[in-house]
Amino acid sequence: MSSRLHEAFSIDHLLTDEELAWREKARAFATERILPTAEQDFEDKYFRTEFVAELGALGFLGMHLKDDGCAGAGAVSYGLVCHELEAADSGWRTFVSVQGSLAMSAISKFGFDEQKSTWLPAMARGEKIGCFALTEPTGGSDPAAMDTTARRVGDDWVIAGRKRWIGLAAIADIAVVWANTDEGVRGFLVPTSTAGFTATKIDGKLSMRSSIQCDVVLDDVRVPGEAILPGAHGLSGPFSCLNEARYGIVWGAMGAARSCIEVAIDRSTSREVFGKPIGATQLIQAKLADMLVEYEKGVLLALHLGRLKENGALTPTQISVGKLNSVREALAIAREARTILGGDGITSEFPVMRHMANLESVRTYEGTDEIHTLVLGRALTGLAAFA
Ligand code: TGC
């Protein structure tokens, strides 16, 4: 973190030594491993597979889970790690989210003991990769309308349907697949090597270019009866995993915002126009001040939600407040930072356009701005206005 931003706003005194240690580990990984190639990887659409085991060795995968092999860290520690990873690139916070908050959380919350012992330690080490197949090509906002089905055939289940925007699916070993059954929505653990399972990387993305999102086809994929996640009945199953991922985004998006503010401060003090540093002008200072105010509010909200989560008191409505605010304000900060950088701001010499492009995805996945707005509208009025 730049020293000027740190002096203006630091939450260090509100964090425990353990939380600060997690943050330092993540900051070091982000700085030493992700950042040196972040721009090039974004341009090349290159996913660095070697980081997966490194993230596992650092304890970041499923780090908030208490299961065997997982670090059992607190919610704030996890949030701080998301913050630091996303300050480098949203793609790596997304990786940790999909693996830990979605796939591993689903197994931890709803799995048989044997499913947990088979998958969770290996996933925590980064030896096995998971994905979370909920969203379908017809749209992600209304999972209740999903077309994917699972039907009983003897002791087995046969799953048929299509999924889209599934992070990591093409490199995953195991997919958590959500499907309609005659008893409502259920979750299944599907090894991606199962006949009929196909994952194809989605190309042509101008956002999240160094991370992997896929189309998935489930062509009568046959899995044994014990592939079902016994604890998940209905949509509250996948939604409770989405809560975990959305919580990580509350912290993560503010990390991307921080990176943009740091660059903007640096530019403001080093770039001269009309014979003086642009940061000596009132217009630039007003922009920087507004960015700082929103960043401070966003981080304090994330910390507040983290403490609520640690006390088991965090509600989905509060998560919607955080997800909506963090991503919306991070995008606004990125746009303002770009104006301070002038024309150079559109180049890959600076991380701002990369963050801005990535945040457009973050704004849409895990519940769009519009969905979270309507969740809040429903909480305030008691009236659902989704349809
Ligand atoms: P409704 O159908 O009425 O409720 C179904 C059940 O779910 C419960 N529920 C929740 N439970 C826990 N946490 C939440 N946040 C929950 N929200 C709803 C609800 O209580 C009910 O339970 P039960 O026991 O009565 O059956 O749904 P709703 O009217 O409450 O919600 C409507 C709406 C629009 C809020 C919901 O459909 C929604 O959140 N939509 C957005 C879904 C979304 O975020 N999709 C994007 C997922 S991202 C993705 O799939 C890609 S993964 C990332 C990657 O791979 O890269």
XYZ file of N, CA and C and ligand atoms in Angstrom, residues 94 98 102 132 134-135 140-144 165-167 213 235-236 239-240 242-243 246 316 365-367 371 375 378 386, ligand 1:
146
model
N -10.840 -14.284 -7.898
C -11.920 -15.134 -8.417
C -11.528 -16.607 -8.290
N -13.853 -19.220 -6.342
C -14.522 -20.375 -6.958
C -14.094 -21.659 -6.246
N -16.969 -21.337 -3.197
C -18.069 -22.023 -3.884
C -17.904 -23.544 -3.830
N -18.149 -24.737 -9.839
C -19.481 -24.620 -9.242
C -20.447 -24.308 -10.375
N -23.774 -23.581 -11.636
C -25.140 -23.140 -11.320
C -25.749 -22.384 -12.501
N -25.045 -21.350 -12.960
C -25.587 -20.460 -13.995
C -25.788 -21.193 -15.318
N -28.263 -15.874 -15.501
C -27.788 -16.287 -14.183
C -28.602 -15.752 -13.026
N -29.475 -14.773 -13.300
C -30.131 -14.096 -12.187
C -31.234 -14.909 -11.541
N -31.797 -15.849 -12.301
C -32.956 -16.594 -11.789
C -32.666 -18.100 -11.815
N -31.843 -18.566 -10.884
C -31.511 -19.998 -10.902
C -32.741 -20.887 -10.714
N -33.831 -20.322 -10.186
C -35.043 -21.131 -10.013
C -35.560 -21.630 -11.360
N -20.590 -19.712 -18.021
C -19.804 -18.828 -17.155
C -19.284 -19.559 -15.930
N -18.945 -20.822 -16.112
C -18.508 -21.623 -14.975
C -16.988 -21.505 -14.833
N -16.581 -20.799 -13.774
C -15.157 -20.580 -13.540
C -14.421 -21.897 -13.356
N -13.273 -19.027 -17.662
C -14.713 -19.264 -17.510
C -15.177 -20.117 -18.686
N -32.940 -24.280 -3.447
C -31.983 -23.248 -3.878
C -31.220 -22.604 -2.723
N -31.696 -22.799 -1.511
C -30.935 -22.223 -0.391
C -29.535 -22.844 -0.334
N -27.412 -20.879 -2.925
C -27.398 -19.477 -2.485
C -26.522 -19.290 -1.251
N -26.498 -20.284 -0.370
C -25.661 -20.093 0.825
C -24.173 -20.139 0.455
N -23.151 -18.933 -2.533
C -22.978 -17.604 -3.144
C -22.743 -16.551 -2.070
N -23.392 -16.702 -0.912
C -23.143 -15.739 0.179
C -21.664 -15.663 0.507
N -19.837 -13.873 -2.349
C -20.171 -12.444 -2.368
C -19.455 -11.718 -1.237
N -27.923 -12.366 4.520
C -27.794 -12.167 3.066
C -28.076 -10.725 2.642
N -21.229 -10.899 -11.966
C -21.359 -12.246 -11.378
C -21.665 -12.189 -9.887
N -22.101 -13.320 -9.384
C -22.496 -13.444 -7.965
C -23.620 -12.482 -7.593
N -24.527 -12.264 -8.570
C -25.634 -11.336 -8.355
C -25.269 -9.978 -8.916
N -29.812 -7.136 -9.199
C -30.360 -8.146 -8.281
C -30.140 -7.704 -6.825
N -32.858 -7.033 -3.968
C -32.830 -7.728 -2.667
C -33.031 -6.689 -1.553
N -36.589 -5.386 -1.589
C -37.505 -6.342 -0.951
C -37.368 -6.298 0.572
N -38.591 -8.705 -8.440
C -37.614 -9.295 -9.370
C -38.209 -9.470 -10.768
P -36.361 -18.000 -3.968
O -36.438 -18.843 -5.152
O -37.647 -17.467 -3.464
O -35.662 -18.656 -2.724
C -35.162 -19.869 -2.842
C -34.627 -20.307 -1.491
O -33.349 -19.742 -1.326
C -33.291 -18.984 -0.112
N -32.392 -17.882 -0.333
C -31.205 -17.813 0.247
N -30.580 -18.622 1.128
C -29.348 -18.278 1.543
N -28.738 -17.164 1.102
C -29.297 -16.334 0.227
N -28.643 -15.253 -0.214
C -30.593 -16.642 -0.256
N -31.440 -16.067 -1.134
C -32.520 -16.837 -1.178
C -34.731 -18.588 0.122
O -34.917 -18.286 1.481
C -35.436 -19.828 -0.293
O -35.270 -20.800 0.721
P -36.395 -21.917 0.992
O -35.833 -22.788 2.056
O -37.624 -21.149 1.397
O -36.594 -22.640 -0.309
O -35.392 -16.939 -4.287
P -35.474 -15.512 -3.744
O -36.768 -14.913 -4.221
O -35.231 -15.457 -2.290
O -34.266 -14.928 -4.515
C -34.435 -14.309 -5.734
C -33.056 -13.787 -6.097
C -33.199 -12.999 -7.392
C -32.564 -12.877 -4.985
C -32.116 -14.988 -6.283
O -32.580 -15.778 -7.299
C -30.710 -14.551 -6.574
O -29.894 -14.306 -5.682
N -30.337 -14.468 -7.877
C -28.965 -14.184 -8.277
C -28.247 -15.481 -8.448
C -26.775 -15.263 -8.743
O -26.084 -14.609 -7.988
N -26.326 -15.842 -9.844
C -24.950 -15.723 -10.279
C -24.127 -16.845 -9.735
S -22.499 -16.661 -10.244
C -22.231 -18.095 -11.009
O -23.003 -18.961 -11.075
C -20.922 -18.302 -11.529
S -20.026 -18.967 -10.249
C -18.647 -18.054 -10.311
C -17.723 -18.692 -11.269
O -17.824 -19.896 -11.539
O -16.811 -17.978 -11.761
